[in-house]
Coordinates of C-alpha atoms in Angstrom, one line a residue:
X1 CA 0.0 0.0 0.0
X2 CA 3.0 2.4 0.6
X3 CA 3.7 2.5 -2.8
X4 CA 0.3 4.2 -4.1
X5 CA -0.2 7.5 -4.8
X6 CA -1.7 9.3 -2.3
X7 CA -4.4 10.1 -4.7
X8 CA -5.7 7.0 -5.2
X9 CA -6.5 6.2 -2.0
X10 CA -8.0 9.0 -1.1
X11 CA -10.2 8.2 -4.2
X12 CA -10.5 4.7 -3.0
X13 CA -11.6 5.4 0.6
X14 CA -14.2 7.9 -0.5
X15 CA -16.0 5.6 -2.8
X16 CA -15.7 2.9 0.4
X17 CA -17.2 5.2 2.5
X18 CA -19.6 6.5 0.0
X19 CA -20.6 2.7 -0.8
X20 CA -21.0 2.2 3.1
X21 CA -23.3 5.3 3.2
X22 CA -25.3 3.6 1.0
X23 CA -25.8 0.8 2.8
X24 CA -26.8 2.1 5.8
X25 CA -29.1 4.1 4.4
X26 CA -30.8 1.5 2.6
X27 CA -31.0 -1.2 5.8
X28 CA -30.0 0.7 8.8
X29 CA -27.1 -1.6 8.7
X30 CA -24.4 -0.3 11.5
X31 CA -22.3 -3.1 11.8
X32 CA -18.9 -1.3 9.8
X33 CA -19.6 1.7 11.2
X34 CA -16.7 1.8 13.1
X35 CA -14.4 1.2 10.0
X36 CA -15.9 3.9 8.8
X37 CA -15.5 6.5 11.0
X38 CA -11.5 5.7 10.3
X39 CA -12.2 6.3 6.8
X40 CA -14.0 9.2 7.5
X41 CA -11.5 10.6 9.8
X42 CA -8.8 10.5 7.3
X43 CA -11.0 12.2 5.0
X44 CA -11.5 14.8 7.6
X45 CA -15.2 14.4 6.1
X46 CA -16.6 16.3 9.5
X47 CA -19.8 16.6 8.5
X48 CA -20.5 12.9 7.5
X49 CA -18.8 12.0 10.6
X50 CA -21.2 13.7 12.8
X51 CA -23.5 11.6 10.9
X52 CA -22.3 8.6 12.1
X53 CA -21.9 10.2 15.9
X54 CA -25.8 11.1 15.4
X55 CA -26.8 7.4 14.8
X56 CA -24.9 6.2 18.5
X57 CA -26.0 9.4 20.6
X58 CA -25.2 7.0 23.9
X59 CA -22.1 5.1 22.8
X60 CA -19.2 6.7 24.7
X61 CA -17.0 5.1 21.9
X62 CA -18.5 6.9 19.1
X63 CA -19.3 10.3 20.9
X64 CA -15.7 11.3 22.3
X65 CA -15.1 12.0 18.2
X66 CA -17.2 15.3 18.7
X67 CA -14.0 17.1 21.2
X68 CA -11.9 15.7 18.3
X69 CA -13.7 17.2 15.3
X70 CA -14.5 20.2 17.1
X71 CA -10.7 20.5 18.2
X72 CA -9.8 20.2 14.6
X73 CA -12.1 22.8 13.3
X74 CA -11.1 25.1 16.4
X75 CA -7.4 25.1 14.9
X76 CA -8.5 25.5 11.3
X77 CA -5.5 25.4 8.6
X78 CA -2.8 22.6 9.6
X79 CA -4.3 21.3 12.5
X80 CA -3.1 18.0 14.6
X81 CA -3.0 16.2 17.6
X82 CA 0.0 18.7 18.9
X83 CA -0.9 21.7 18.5
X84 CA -2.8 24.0 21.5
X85 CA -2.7 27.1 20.2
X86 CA -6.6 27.7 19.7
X87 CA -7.8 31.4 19.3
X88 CA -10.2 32.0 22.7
X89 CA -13.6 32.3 21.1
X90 CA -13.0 28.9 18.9
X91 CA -11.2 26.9 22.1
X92 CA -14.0 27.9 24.7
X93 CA -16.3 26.0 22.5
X94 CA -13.6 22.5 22.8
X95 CA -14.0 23.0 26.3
X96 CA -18.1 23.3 26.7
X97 CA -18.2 20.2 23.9
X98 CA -15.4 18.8 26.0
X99 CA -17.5 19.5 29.4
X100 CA -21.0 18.6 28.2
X101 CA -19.4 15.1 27.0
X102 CA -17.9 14.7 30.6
X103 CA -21.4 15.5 32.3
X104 CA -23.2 12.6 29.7
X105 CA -20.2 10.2 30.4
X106 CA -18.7 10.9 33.5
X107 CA -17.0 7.7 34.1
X108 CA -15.0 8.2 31.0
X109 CA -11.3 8.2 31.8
X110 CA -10.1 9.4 28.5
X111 CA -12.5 11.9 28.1
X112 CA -11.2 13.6 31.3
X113 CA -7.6 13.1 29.9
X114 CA -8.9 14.9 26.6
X115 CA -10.8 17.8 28.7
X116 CA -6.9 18.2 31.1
X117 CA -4.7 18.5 27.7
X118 CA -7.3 21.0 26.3
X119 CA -7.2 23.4 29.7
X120 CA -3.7 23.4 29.8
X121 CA -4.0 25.2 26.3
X122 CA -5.4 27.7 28.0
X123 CA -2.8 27.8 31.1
X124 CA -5.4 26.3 33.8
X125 CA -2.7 23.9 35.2
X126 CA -4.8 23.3 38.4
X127 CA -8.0 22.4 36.2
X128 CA -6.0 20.0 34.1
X129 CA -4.6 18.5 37.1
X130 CA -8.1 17.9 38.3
X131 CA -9.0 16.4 35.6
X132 CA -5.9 14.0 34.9
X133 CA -6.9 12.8 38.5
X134 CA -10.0 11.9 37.7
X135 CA -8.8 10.1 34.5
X136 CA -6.4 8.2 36.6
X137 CA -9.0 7.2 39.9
X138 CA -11.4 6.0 37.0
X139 CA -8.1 4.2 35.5
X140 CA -7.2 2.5 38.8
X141 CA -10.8 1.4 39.1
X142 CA -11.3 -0.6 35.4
X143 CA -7.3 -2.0 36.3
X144 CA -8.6 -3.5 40.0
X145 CA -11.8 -5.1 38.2
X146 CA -9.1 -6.3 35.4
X147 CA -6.7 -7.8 38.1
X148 CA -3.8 -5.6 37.0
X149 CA -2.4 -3.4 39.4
X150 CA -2.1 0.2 37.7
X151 CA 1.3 2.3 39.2
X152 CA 2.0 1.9 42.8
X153 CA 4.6 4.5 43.8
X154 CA 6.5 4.0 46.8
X155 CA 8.0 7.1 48.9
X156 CA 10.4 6.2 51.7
X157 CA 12.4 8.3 54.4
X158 CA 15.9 7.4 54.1
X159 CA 17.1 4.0 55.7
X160 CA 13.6 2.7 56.3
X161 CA 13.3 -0.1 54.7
X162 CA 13.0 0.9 51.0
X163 CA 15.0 -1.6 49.6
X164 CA 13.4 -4.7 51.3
X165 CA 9.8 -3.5 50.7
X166 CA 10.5 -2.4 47.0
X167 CA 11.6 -5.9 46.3
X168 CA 8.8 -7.6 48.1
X169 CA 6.3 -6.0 46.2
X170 CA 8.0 -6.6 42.7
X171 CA 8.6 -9.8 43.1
X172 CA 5.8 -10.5 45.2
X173 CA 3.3 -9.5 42.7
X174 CA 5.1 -9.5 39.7
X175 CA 5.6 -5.8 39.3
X176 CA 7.6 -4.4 37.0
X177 CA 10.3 -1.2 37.8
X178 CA 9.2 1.5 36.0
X179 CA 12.5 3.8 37.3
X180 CA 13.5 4.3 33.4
X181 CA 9.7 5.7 32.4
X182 CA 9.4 7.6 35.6
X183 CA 12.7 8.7 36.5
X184 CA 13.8 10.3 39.9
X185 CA 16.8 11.5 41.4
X186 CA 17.8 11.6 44.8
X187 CA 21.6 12.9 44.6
X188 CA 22.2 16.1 47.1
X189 CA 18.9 14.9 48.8
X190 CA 16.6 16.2 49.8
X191 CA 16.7 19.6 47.8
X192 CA 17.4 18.1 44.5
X193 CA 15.2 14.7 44.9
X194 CA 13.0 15.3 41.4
X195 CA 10.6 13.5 40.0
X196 CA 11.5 14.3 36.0
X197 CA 8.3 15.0 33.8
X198 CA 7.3 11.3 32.2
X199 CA 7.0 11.2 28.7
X200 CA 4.7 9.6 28.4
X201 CA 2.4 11.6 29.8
X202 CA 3.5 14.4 27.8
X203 CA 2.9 12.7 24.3
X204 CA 0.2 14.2 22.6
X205 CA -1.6 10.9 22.3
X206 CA -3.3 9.0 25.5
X207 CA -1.0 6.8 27.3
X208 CA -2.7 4.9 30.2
X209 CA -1.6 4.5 33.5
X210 CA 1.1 1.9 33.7
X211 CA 1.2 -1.2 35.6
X212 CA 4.4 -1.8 37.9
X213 CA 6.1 0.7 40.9
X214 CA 8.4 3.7 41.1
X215 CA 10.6 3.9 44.3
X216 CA 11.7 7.0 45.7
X217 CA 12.8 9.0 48.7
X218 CA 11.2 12.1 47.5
X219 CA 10.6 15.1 49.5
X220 CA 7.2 16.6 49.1
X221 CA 8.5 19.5 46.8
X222 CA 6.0 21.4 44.6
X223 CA 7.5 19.8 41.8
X224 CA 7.3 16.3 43.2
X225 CA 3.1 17.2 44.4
X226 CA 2.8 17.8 40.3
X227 CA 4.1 14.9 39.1
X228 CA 2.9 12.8 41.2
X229 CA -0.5 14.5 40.6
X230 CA -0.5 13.8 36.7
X231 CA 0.7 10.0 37.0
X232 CA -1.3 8.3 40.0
X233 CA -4.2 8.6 42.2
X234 CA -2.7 6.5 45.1
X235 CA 1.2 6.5 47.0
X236 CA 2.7 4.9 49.6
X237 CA 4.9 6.8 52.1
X238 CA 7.0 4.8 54.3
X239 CA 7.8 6.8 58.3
X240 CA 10.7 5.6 60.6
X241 CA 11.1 6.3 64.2
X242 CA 13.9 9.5 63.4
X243 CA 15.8 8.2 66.2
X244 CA 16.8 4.9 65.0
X245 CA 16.8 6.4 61.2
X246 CA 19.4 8.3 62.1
X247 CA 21.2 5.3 63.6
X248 CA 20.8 3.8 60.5
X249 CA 22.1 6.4 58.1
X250 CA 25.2 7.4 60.4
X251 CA 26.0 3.0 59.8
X252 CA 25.2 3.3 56.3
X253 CA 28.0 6.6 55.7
X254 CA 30.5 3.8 57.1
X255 CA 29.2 1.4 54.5
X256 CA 29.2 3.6 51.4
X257 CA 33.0 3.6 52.9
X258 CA 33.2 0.7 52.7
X259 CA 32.1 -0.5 49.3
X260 CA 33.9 2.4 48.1
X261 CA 30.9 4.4 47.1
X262 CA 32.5 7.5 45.9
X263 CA 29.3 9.4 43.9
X264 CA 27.5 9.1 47.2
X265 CA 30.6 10.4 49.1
X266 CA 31.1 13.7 47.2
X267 CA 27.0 13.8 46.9
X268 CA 25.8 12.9 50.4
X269 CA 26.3 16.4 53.1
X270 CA 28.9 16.0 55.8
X271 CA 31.6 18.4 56.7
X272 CA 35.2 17.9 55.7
X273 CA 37.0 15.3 58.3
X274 CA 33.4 13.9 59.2
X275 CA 34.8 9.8 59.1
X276 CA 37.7 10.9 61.3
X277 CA 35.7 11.8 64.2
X278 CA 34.2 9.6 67.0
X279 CA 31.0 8.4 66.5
X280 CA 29.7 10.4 69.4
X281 CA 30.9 13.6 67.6
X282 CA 28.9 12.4 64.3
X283 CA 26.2 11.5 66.0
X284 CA 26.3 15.1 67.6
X285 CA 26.4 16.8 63.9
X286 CA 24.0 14.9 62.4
X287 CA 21.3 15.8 65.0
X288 CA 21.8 19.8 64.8
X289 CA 23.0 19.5 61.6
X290 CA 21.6 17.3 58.7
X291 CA 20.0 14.5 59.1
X292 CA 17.7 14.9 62.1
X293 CA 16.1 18.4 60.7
X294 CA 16.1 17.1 57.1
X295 CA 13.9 14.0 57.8
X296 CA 12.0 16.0 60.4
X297 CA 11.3 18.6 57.6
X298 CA 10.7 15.0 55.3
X299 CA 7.8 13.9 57.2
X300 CA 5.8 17.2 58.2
X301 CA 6.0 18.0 54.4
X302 CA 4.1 14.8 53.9
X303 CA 2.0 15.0 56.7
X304 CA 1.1 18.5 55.0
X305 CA 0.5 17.0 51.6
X306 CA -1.9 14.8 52.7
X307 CA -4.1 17.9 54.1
X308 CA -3.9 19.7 51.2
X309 CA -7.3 19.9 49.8
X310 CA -5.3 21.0 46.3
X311 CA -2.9 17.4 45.8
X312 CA -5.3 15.2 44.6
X313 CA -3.4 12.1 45.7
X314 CA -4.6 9.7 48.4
X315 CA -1.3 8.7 50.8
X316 CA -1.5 5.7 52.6
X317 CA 1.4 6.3 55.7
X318 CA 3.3 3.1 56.9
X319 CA 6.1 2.6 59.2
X320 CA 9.4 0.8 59.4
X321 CA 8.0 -0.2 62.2
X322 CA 5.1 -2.0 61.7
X323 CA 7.1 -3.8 59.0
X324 CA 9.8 -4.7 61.5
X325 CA 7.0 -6.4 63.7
X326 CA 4.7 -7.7 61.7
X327 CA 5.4 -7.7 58.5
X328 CA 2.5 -9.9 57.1
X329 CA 0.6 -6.5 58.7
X330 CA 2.3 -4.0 56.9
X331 CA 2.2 -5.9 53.3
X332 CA -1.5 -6.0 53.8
X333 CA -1.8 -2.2 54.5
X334 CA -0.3 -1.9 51.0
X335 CA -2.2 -4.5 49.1
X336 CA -5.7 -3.2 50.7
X337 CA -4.6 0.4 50.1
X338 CA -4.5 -0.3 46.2
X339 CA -7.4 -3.2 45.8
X340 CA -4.9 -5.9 45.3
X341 CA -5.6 -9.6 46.3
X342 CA -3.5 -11.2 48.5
X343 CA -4.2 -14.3 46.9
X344 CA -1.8 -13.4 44.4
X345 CA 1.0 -12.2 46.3
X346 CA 4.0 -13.8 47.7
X347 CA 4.8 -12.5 50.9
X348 CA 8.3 -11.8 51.4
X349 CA 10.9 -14.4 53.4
X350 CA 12.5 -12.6 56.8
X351 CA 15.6 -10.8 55.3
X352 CA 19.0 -11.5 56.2
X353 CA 21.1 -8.9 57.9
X354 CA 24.8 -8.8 58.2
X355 CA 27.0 -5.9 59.7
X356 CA 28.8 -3.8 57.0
X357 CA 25.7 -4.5 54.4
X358 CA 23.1 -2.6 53.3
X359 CA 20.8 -4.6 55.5
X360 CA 22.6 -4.2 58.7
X361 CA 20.1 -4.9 61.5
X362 CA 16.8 -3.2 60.6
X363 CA 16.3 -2.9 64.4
X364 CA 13.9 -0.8 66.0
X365 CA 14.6 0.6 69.5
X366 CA 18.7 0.2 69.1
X367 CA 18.7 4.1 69.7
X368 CA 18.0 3.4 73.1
X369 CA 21.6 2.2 73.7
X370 CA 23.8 3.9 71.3
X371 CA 23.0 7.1 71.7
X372 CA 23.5 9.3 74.9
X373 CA 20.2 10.7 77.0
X374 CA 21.4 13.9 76.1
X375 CA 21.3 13.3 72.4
X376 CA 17.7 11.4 73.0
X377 CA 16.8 14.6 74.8
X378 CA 17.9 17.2 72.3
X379 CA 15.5 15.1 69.5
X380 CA 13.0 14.8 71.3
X381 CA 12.6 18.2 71.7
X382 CA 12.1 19.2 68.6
X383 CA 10.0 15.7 67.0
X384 CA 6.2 17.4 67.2
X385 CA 4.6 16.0 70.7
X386 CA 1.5 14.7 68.5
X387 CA 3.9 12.0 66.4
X388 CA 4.8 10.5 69.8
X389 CA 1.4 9.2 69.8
X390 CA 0.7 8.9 66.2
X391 CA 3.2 7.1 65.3
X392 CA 3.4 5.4 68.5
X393 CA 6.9 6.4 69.2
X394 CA 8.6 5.4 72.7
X395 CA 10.0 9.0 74.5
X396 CA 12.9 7.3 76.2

């Protein structure tokens, strides 16, 4: 077919269409109507296409083509899927066609998706991101009756088990990383922890929500709250008890050491001479210093997120804790959060830890004993007296 004219098959899908026409017409005979509404389309034959829209008033299928024809018309000479650069009497007409098809067809992911591309022609970025919500709750919802799982996105304070429950969930369900389709860095965290733009969601075309997870210890940034609002309805953020996080991470600097981690030694913060100091003295910085205020900062930003009647995004908030204890518990949180069966799931084997790993001891309460009751005091002091009880954190 690549090797005729043009021309001719233009000629050749008119008289298809035409013959089609004149079938219908005869016997009310819809059955290739679909076929040709293609035809049609690549005629750009608008007005027989409304036609054919006119004769399946309450078929979702046939009626989104009305935002696309009027789209077209709205752009006039050279228009395409791309372009958004309607002239403002023409493009509030896309939007009421747009807007009257979402009040007949509400549950109709892609025509929100169409109705959030067409407002961000005109620069309403918080009516777009309403709208690519709704798209992706109504996603999630056909994916659960499916059995498929649609994106879960899982983001963990430092050192709190992100490793462990990353891998239990992909190869407990199946799930495949998405970390090269949604990418996110987390070098010279946390001011710098992005979530880049996906392209997929920036192609002009519909891509649906993708099955698999995205791990991250992402701060909640405006950048990260927009993202995150244009690729899922649901996440996962993952609390530890600051105190023995911060055991944790001062371990884990000795094991980037050791494995002679060098990008995350010039990229994580510590002052010059830090790893020729007692551990008392690191302990000491890190507390007035790094990494007590940044995670502190981590999980109010969070905490705020989730009351912030403008990010869209339902948070489901787990701790290390729980998964330390009961980890059967904590799995279940997750798959009940995102309508997963547990049927399907493998839960995951006790892990192994071994000093100078990344999995040293995942322990709970060994603050208690490493670090001085003037160092518990001085964090104590500044952890918000509600998370005590929230989170069901021990004061001493």
């Amino acid at each position: 077919m690549k090797y005729i004219p043009r021309w001719v098959k233009y000629a050749l899908a008119k008289k298809i269409a035409f013959t089609i026409f004149q079938i219908r017409s005869i016997s009310n005979f819809y059955i290739f109507d679909r076929f040709l509404l293609s035809l049609l389309l690549k005629l750009n034959d608008t007005n027989n296409i409304k036609r054919v829209i006119s004769d399946h008033r309450e078929e979702v299928d046939y009626c989104r083509f009305y935002e696309h024809i009027e789209r077209f018309e709205a752009l006039g000479a050279n228009a395409n899927d791309i372009r958004l650069d309607f002239e403002e009497g023409k493009y509030q007409q896309v939007l009421k066609v747009n807007e009257d098809l979402i009040h007949k067809f509400s549950d109709d992911y892609l025509l929100h998706d169409r109705l959030a591309r067409n407002y961000i022609a005109g620069g309403y970025r918080e009516k777009a991101k309403h709208h690519f919500s709704q798209s992706l709750k109504l996603q999630r919802k056909q994916k659960c009756f499916k059995g498929k799982t649609g994106l879960i996105v899982l983001v963990t304070m430092p050192r709190s088990g992100t490793g462990f429950v990353s891998n239990a969930l992909v190869n407990g369900y199946g799930l495949k990383d998405l970390s090269s389709e949604i990418q996110y860095v987390d070098a010279w965290f946390p001011e710098y922890g992005v979530f880049a733009f996906p392209g997929y969601v920036a192609h002009s075309k519909f891509s649906p929500m993708p099955d698999g997870i995205v791990t991250a210890h992402a701060a909640a940034l405006k950048p990260n709250l927009w993202t995150l609002a244009l690729i899922t309805d649901k996440l996962i953020v993952n609390f530890r008890d600051p105190r023995q996080a911060l055991i944790s991470w001062v371990y884990y600097m000795e094991y980037i050491r050791f494995t002679g981690n060098i990008s995350g030694l010039m990229e994580y913060q510590f002052p010059d001479g830090y790893f020729q100091w007692s551990l008392e003295k690191k302990i000491d910085w890190q507390i007035e210093n790094y990494f007590i205020p940044v995670n502190l900062e981590w999980i109010k930003g969070w905490l705020k997120a989730d009351e912030d009647p403008e990010f869209p995004c339902e948070i489901l908030f787990t701790q290390h804790e729980v998964l330390a204890m009961n980890p059967r518990k904590y799995f279940q949180q997750i798959l009940s959060f995102y309508g997963l069966s547990e049927e399907k799931f493998i839960f995951p084997l006790e892990p192994q830890f071994k000093t100078k790993t990344h999995k040293r001891k995942g322990a709970t309460d060994e603050w208690r004993q490493v670090l001085s009751r003037e160092q518990v005091q001085k964090i104590n002091e500044v952890i918000q007296k509600e998370w005590f009880e929230r989170f069901n954190w021990p004061n001493f």
